[in-house]
Short mmCIF file of C-alpha atoms in Angstrom, two decimals:
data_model
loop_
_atom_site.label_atom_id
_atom_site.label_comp_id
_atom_site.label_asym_id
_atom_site.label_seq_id
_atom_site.Cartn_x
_atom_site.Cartn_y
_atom_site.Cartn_z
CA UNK A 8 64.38 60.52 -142.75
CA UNK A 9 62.41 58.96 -139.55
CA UNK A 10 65.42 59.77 -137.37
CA UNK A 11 65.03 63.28 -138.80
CA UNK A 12 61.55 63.87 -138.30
CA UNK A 13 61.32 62.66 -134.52
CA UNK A 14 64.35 64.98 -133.78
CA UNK A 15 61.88 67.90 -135.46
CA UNK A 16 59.21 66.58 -133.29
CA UNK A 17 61.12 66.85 -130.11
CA UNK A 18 62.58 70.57 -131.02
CA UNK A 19 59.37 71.93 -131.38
CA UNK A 20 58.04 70.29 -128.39
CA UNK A 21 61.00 71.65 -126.85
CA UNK A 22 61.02 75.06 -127.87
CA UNK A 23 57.26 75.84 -127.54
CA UNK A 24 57.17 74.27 -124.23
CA UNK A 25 59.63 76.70 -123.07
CA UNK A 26 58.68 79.36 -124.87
CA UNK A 27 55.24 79.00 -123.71
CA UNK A 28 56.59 79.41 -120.06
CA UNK A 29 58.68 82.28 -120.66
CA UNK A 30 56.01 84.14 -122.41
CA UNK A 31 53.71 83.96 -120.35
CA UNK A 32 55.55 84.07 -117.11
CA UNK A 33 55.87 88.22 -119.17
CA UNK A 34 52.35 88.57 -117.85
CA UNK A 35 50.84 88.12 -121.30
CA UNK A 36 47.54 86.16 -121.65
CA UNK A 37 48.82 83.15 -123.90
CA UNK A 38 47.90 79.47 -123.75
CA UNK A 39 49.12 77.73 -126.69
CA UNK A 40 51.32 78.64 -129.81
CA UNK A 41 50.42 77.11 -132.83
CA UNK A 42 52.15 77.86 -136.65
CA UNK A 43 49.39 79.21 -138.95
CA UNK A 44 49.19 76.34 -141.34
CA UNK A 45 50.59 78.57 -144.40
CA UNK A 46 54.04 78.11 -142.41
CA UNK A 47 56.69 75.84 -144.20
CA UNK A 48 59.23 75.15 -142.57
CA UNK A 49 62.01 73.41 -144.28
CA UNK A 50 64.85 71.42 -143.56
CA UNK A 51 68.19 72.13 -144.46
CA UNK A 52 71.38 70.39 -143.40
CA UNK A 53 72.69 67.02 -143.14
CA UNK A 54 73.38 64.20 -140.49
CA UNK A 55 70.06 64.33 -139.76
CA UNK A 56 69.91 67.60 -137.72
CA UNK A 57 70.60 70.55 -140.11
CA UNK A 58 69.03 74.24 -139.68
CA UNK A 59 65.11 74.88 -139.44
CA UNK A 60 64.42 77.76 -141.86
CA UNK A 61 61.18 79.72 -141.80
CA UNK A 62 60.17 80.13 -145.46
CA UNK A 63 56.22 82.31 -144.82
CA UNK A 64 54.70 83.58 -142.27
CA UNK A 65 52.84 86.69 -141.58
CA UNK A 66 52.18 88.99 -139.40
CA UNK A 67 48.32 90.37 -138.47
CA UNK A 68 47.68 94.01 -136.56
CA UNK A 69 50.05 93.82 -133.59
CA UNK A 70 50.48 90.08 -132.84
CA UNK A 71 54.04 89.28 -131.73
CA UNK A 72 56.83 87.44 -133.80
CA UNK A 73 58.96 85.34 -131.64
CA UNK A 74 61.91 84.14 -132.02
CA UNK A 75 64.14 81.52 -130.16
CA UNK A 76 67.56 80.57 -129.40
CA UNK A 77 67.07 78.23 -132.01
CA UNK A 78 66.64 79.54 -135.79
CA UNK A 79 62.96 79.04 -135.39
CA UNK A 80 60.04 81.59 -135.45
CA UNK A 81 57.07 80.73 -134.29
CA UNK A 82 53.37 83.35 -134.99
CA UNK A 83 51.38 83.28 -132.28
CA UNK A 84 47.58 83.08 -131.93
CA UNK A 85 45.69 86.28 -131.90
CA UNK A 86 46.84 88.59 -128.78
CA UNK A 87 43.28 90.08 -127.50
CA UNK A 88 43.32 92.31 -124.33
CA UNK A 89 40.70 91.78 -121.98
CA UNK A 90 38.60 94.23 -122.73
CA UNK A 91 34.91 94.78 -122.46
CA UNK A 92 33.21 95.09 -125.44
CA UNK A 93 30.02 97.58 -126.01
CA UNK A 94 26.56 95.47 -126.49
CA UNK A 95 24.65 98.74 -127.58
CA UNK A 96 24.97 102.05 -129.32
CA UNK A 97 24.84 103.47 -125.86
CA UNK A 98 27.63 101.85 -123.77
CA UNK A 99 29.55 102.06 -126.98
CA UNK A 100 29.07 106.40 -127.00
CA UNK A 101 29.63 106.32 -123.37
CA UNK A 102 33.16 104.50 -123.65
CA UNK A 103 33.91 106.75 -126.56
CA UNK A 104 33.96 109.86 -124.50
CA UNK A 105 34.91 108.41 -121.51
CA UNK A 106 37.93 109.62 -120.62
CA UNK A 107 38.49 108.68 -116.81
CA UNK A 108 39.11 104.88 -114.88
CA UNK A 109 39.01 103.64 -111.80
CA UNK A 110 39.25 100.25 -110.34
CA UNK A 111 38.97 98.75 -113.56
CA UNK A 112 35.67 100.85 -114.55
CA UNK A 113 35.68 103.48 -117.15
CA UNK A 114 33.66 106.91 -115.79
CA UNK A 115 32.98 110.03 -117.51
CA UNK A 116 33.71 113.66 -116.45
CA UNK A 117 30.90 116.24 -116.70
CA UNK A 118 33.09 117.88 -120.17
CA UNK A 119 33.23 114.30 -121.18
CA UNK A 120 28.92 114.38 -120.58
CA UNK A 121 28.35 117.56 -122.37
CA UNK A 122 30.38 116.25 -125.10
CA UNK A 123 29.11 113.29 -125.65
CA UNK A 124 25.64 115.31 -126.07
CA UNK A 125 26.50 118.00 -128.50
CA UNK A 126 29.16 116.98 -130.55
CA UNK A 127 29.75 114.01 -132.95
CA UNK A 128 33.56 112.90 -132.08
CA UNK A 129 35.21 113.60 -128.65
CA UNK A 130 38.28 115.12 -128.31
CA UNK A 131 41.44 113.49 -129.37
CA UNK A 132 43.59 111.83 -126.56
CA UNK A 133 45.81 109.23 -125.40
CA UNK A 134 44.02 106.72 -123.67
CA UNK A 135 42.00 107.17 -120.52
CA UNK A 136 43.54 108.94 -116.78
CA UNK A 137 43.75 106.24 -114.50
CA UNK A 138 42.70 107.66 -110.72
CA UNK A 139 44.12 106.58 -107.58
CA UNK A 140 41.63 105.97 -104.58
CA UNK A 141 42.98 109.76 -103.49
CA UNK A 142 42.95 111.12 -106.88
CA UNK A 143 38.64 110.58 -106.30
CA UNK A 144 38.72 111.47 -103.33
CA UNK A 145 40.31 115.25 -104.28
CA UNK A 146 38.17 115.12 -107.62
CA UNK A 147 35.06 114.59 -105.25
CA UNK A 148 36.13 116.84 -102.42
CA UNK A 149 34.94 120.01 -104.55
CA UNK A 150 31.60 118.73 -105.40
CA UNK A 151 29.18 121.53 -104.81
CA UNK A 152 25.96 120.95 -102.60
CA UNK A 153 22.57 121.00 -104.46
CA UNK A 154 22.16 124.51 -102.79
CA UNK A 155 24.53 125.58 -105.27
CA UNK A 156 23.42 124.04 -108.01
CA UNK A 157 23.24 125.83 -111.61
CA UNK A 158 22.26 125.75 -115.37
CA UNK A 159 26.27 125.73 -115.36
CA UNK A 160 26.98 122.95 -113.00
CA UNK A 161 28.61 120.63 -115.38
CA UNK A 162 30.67 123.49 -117.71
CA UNK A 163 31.84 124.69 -113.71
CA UNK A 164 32.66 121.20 -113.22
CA UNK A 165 34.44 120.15 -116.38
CA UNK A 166 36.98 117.66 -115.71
CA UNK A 167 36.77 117.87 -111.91
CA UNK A 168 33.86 115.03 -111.42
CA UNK A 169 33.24 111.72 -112.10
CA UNK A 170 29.74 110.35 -113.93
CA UNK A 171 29.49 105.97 -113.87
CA UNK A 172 27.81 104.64 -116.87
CA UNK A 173 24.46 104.20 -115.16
CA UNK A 174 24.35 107.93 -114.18
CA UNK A 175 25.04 108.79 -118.30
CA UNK A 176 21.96 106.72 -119.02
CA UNK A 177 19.87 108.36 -116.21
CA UNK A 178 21.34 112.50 -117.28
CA UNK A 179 20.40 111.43 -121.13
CA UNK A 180 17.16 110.56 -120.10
CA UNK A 181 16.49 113.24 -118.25
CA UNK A 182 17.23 115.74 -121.30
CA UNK A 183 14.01 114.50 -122.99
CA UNK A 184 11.66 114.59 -119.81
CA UNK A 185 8.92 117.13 -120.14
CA UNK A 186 7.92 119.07 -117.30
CA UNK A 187 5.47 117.42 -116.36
CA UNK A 188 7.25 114.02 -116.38
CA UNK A 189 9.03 115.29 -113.29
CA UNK A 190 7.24 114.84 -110.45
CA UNK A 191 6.79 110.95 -111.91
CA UNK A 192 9.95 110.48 -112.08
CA UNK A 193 10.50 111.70 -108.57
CA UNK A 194 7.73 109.50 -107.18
CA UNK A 195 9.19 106.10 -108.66
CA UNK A 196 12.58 106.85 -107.30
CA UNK A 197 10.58 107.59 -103.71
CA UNK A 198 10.17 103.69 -103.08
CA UNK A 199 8.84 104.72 -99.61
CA UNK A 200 6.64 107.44 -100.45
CA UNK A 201 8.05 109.86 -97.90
CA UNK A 202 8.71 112.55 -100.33
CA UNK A 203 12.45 112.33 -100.18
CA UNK A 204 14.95 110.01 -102.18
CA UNK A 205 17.74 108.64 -100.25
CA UNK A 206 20.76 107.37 -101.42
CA UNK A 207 19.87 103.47 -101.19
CA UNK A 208 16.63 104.60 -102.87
CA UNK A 209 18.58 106.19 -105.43
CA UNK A 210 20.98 103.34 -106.05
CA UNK A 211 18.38 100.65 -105.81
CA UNK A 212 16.62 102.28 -109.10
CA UNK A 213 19.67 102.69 -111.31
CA UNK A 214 20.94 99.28 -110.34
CA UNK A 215 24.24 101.03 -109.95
CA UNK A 216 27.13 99.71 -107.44
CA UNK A 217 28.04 101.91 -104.53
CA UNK A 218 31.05 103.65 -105.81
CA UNK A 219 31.30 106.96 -105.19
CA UNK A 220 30.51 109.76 -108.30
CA UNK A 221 29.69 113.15 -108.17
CA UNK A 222 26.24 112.74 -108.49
CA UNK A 223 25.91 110.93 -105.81
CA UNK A 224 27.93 113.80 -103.38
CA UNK A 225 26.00 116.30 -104.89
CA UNK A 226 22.93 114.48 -104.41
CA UNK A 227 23.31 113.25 -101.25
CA UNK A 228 26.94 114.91 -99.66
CA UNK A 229 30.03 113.95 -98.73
CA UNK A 230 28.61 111.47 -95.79
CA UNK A 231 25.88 110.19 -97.95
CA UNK A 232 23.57 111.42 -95.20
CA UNK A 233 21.48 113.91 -97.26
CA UNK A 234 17.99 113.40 -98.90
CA UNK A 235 16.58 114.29 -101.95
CA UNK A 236 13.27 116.85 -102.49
CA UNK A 237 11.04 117.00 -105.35
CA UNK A 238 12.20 120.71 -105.22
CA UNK A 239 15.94 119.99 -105.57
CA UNK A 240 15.28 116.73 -107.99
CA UNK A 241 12.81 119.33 -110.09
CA UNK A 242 15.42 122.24 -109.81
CA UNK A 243 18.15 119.92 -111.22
CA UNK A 244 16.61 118.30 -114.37
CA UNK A 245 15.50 121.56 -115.22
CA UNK A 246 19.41 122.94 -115.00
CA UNK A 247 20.73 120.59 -117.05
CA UNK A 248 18.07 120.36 -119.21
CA UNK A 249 18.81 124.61 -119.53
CA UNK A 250 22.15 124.10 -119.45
CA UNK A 251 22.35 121.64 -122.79
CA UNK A 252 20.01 124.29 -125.14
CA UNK A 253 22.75 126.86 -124.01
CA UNK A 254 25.13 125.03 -124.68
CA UNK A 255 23.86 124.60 -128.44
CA UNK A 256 23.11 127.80 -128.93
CA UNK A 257 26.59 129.32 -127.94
CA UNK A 258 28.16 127.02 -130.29
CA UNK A 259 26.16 128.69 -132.82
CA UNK A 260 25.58 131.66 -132.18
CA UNK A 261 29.53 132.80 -131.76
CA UNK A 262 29.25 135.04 -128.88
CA UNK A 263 26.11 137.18 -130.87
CA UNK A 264 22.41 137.39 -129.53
CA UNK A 265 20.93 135.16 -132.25
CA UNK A 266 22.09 132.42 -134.37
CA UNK A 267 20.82 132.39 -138.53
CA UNK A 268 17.77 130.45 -139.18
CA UNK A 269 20.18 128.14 -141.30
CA UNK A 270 22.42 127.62 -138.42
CA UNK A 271 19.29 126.63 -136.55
CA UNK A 272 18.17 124.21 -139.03
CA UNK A 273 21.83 122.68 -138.95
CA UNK A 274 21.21 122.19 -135.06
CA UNK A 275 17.88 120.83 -135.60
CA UNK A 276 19.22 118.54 -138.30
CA UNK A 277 22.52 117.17 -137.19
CA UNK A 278 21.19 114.33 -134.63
CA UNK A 279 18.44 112.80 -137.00
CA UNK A 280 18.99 109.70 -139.02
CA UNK A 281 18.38 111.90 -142.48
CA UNK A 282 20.50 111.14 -145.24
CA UNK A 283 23.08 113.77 -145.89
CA UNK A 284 21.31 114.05 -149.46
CA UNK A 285 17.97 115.17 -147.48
CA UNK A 286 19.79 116.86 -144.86
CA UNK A 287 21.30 119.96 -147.77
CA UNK A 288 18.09 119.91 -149.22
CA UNK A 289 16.29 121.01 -146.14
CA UNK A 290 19.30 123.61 -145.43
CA UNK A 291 19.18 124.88 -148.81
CA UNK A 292 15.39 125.51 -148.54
CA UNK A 293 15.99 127.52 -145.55
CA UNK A 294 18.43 129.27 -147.39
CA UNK A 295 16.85 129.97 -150.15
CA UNK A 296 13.93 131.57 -148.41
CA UNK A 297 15.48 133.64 -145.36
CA UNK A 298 17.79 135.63 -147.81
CA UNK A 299 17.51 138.29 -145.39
CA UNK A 300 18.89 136.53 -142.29
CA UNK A 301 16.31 137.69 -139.27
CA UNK A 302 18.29 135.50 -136.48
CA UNK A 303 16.55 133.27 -133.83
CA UNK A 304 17.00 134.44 -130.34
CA UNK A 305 18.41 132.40 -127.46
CA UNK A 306 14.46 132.75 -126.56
CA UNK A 307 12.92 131.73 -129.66
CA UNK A 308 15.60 128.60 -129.62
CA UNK A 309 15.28 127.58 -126.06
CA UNK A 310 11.13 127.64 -125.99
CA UNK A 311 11.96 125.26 -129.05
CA UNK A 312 13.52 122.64 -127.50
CA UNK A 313 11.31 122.58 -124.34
CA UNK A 314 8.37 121.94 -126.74
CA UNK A 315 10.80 119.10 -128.28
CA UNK A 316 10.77 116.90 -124.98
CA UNK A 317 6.92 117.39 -125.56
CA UNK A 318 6.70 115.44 -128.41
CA UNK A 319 4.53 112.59 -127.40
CA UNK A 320 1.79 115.23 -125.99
CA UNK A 321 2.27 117.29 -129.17
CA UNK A 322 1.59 113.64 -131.56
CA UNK A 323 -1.59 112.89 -129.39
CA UNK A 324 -3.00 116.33 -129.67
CA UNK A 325 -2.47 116.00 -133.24
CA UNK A 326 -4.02 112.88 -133.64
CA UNK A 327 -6.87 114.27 -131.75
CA UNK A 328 -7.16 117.34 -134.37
CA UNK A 329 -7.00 115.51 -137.24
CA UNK A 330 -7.75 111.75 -137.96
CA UNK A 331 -7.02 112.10 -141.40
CA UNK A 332 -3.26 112.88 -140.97
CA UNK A 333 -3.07 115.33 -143.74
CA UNK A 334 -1.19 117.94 -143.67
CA UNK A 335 -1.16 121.21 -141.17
CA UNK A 336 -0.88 124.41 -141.58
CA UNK A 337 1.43 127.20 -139.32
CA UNK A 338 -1.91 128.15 -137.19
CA UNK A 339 -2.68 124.49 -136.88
CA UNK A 340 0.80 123.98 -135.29
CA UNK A 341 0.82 126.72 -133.14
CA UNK A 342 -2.66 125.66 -131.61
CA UNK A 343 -1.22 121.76 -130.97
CA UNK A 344 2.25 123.31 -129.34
CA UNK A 345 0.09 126.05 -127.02
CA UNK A 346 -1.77 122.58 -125.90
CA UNK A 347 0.83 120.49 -124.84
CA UNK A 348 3.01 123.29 -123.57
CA UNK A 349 0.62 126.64 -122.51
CA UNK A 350 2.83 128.97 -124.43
CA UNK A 351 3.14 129.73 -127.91
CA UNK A 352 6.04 129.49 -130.11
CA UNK A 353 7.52 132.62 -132.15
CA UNK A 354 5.62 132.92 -135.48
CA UNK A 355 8.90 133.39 -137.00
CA UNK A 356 10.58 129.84 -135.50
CA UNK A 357 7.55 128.04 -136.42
CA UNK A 358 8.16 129.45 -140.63
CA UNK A 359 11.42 128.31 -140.42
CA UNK A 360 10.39 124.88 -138.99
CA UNK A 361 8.15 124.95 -141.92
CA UNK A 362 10.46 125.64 -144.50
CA UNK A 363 12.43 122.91 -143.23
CA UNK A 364 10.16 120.08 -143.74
CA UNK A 365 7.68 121.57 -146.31
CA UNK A 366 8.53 119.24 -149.75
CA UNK A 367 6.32 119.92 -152.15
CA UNK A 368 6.03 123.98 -151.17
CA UNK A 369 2.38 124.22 -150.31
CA UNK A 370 2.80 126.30 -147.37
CA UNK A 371 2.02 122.76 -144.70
CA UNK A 372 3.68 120.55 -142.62
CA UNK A 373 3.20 116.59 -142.62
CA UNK A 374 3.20 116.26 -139.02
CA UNK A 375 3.96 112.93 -138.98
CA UNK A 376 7.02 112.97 -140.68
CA UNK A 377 8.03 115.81 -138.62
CA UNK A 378 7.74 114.14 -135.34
CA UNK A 379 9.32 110.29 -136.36
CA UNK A 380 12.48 113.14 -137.26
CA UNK A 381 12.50 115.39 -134.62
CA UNK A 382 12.47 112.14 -132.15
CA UNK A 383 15.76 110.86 -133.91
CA UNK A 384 16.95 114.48 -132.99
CA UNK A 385 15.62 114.17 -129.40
CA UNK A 386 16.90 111.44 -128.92
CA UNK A 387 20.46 112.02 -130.74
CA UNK A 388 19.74 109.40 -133.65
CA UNK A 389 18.87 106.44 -130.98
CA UNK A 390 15.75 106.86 -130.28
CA UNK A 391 14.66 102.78 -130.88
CA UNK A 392 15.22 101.64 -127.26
CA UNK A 393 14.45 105.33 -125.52
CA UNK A 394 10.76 105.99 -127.32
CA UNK A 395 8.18 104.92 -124.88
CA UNK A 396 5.40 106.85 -123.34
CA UNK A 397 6.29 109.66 -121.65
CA UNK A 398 4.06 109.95 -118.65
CA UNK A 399 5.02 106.10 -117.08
CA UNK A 400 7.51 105.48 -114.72
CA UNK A 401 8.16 102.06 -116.87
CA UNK A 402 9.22 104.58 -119.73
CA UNK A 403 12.29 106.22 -117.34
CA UNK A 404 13.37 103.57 -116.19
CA UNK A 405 13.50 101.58 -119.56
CA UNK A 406 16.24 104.02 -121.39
CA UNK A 407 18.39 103.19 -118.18
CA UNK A 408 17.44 99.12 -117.95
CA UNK A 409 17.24 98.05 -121.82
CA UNK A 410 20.94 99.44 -121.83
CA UNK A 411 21.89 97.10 -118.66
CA UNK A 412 19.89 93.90 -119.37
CA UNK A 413 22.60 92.94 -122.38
CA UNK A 414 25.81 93.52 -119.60
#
C-alpha cells in the first residue's frame, strides 16, 4: 500500500508538471492546478499500479476540464481574463455602451454617447470593434472643424468618432451646466489666462493621456495646432446640450409637433431613483387629469430642461422666498424659474409639472421634494458624486476627478 501511494505521488507530480507546461505554453494565464478537495479519486487495479478513476468533480461557468494521456482529469482553478473591472456607476455605464478598442483601451462612439444618455440598455452586440492604428486614423480623418459644428454633431457623427472615458465624464457634465456656468468653465480650463484653451491646457485638466479622439481634432484639428475660444467652447456646450433635449423629444414625440403631457411625465420620470410603485402613480395622475391630451411643444419641452440645469439657482431662490419650506403654488414657481432663468415657463408645462408631484391634491408643489427628484433626473439617477455647486470651477472638475481618483 506504501509502494502504491508513492507511485500516485509521482504520477500526479508527473502529470501536472507537464500539464502545467503545456497549458500554459497555449497562452492561457495558469499557475498551478490543484483538485477541488470534493475530488476522489480512487484506485483500482492490482500490482500496485492499477487505473486512476475520477469519481466527482464539477465544473463552474466556463473553467476548463482537462484531461491527460493518463486516465486522469484534473479541474483547474478559476480561469479569470484580465480584465478591468468598473470602481463606479460611471466607468461601469461607460464600458456598457462602449462599443470601440484600441490599444488595449475601450472608447465610445458619439451613437454609443447619445445612447448611453437617453436610453436604459445599449444595443445588443458581439463584443467590442477592435481598431487598427489606420482604422483611427480614417475614423478621425472626417472629423469636422468647430466651424462646422451643430446641435447634430454627434447624430452626423454616429459611429464615425471616437470619445475616451475622460471625454464621457467631461460631455455628461457639460449636459447639466447652466448658462451661466460657461464662461467658468472656460476660464479654469484657460490655465494661462490668455483667453484661448490649447490642447496641453485641455489635456492637463481632464488628466487624460494624449491619444488621439475626436474631440480633441475637432477641438483643436488634425495637427493639434488650433486653439480654443470662449465663443467656440460656449457654442459647443450649448449644441450638445440642444442636441440631447431633441433627441428626447423625437423619441417621443414620433415624428408629430408635440409629445402628450403623459409622455412628458414618462421622460421626466424615467432617470429618477422613484420606485416604479411611485413612478405609475405620478403617470396616472397626469392621466387622469389631461383627459383631453393638449401636447407639449418641442418649445414648451426644451425651455424645460434648460431651467433643469438651473436647479441649484432655482433651490436658492426658493429658499430665499420662503424659509418655511411649505408648499408653493403655480405663480410661486413661475416667479422662482423667471429668476434664475429671465424667461418664463408655459403655464400649461408648469400644471403638468404640478400634477406630477402634487400628493395630497391641494393645487401646490413641495419644492423640496421636487428638486432632490428632478436632480436624480438631471443627473440620470447618479447624482451622489456629480451634485456640487454649480457656479465653482471645483464643482466641474469634481464629476470628471471623483470618477478617476478610484482607477
Amino acid at each position: 500500500m506504501a509502494t502504491l501511494r508513492r507511485i500516485l505521488k509521482t504520477l500526479s507530480s508527473s502529470v501536472l508538471q507537464s500539464s502545467r507546461v503545456t497549458y500554459e505554453s497555449s497562452g492561457n494565464y495558469i499557475k498551478q492546478f490543484k483538485p477541488y478537495k470534493s475530488t476522489k479519486l480512487i484506485a483500482l487495479g492490482t500490482a500496485g499500479f492499477g487505473v486512476l478513476y475520477f469519481a466527482k468533480s464539477f465544473v463552474k461557468g466556463n473553467e476548463k476540464l482537462l484531461s491527460f494521456s493518463f486516465p486522469w482529469i484534473v479541474e483547474a482553478k478559476d480561469i479569470k481574463e484580465n480584465v478591468h473591472k468598473p470602481h463606479t456607476r460611471r466607468e461601469a455605464r461607460f464600458q456598457q455602451f462602449a462599443s470601440l478598442e484600441y490599444d488595449g483601451n475601450v472608447f465610445m462612439t458619439p451613437q454609443d454617447f447619445l445612447e448611453s444618455v437617453t436610453e436604459e440598455n445599449p444595443r445588443p452586440r458581439i463584443g467590442r470593434i477592435k481598431l487598427s492604428r489606420s482604422d483611427l486614423d480614417g475614423i478621425l480623418k472626417n472629423t469636422p472643424s468647430l466651424s462646422r459644428g451643430s446641435d447634430k454633431l454627434f447624430r452626423k457623427l454616429h459611429d464615425k468618432g471616437v470619445i475616451s472615458y475622460t471625454e464621457y465624464l467631461f460631455l455628461l457634465c457639460v449636459l447639466t451646466k447652466p448658462h451661466s456656468g460657461f464662461r467658468i468653465a472656460f476660464n479654469m480650463f484657460d490655465t494661462d489666462g490668455n483667453q484661448m484653451v490649447d490642447k496641453r491646457e485641455f489635456l492637463v485638466n481632464l488628466k487624460q493621456e494624449i491619444v488621439e479622439t475626436t474631440l480633441l481634432v475637432h477641438f483643436f484639428g488634425k495637427r493639434g495646432k488650433d486653439v480654443l475660444k470662449y465663443k467656440d467652447f460656449h457654442r459647443f456646450m450649448e449644441n450638445l446640450q440642444n442636441e440631447i433635449i431633441e433627441l428626447e423629444f423625437l423619441e417621443f414625440s414620433k415624428g408629430l409637433s408635440t409629445i402628450s403631457e403623459v409622455e412628458f411625465a414618462r421622460v421626466i420620470l424615467r432617470y429618477t431613483n422613484l420606485d416604479k410603485g411611485d413612478v405609475d402613480t405620478c403617470i396616472e395622475r397626469v392621466r387622469q387629469k389631461f383627459i383631453n391630451e393638449k401636447g407639449i411643444s418641442f418649445d414648451e419641452f426644451h425651455k424645460f430642461f434648460q431651467f433643469l440645469n438651473n436647479l441649484d439657482d432655482f433651490a436658492i431662490a426658493m429658499k430665499m422666498y420662503t424659509f418655511s419650506m411649505h408648499s408653493i403654488s403655480q405663480e410661486e414657481f413661475q416667479r422662482a424659474v423667471k429668476v434664475c432663468t429671465g424667461y418664463t415657463l408655459s403655464p400649461h408645462i408648469v400644471d403638468t409639472v404640478f400634477q406630477m408631484f402634487d400628493v395630497d391634491g391641494d393645487g401646490n408643489l413641495s419644492h423640496k421634494e421636487f428638486i432632490s427628484v428632478m436632480k436624480d433626473r438631471l443627473h440620470r439617477g447618479a447624482r451622489s458624486h456629480l451634485m456640487h455647486n454649480q457656479n465653482s470651477w471645483d464643482a466641474f472638475k469634481a464629476c470628471v476627478k471623483q470618477e478617476m481618483r478610484s482607477l
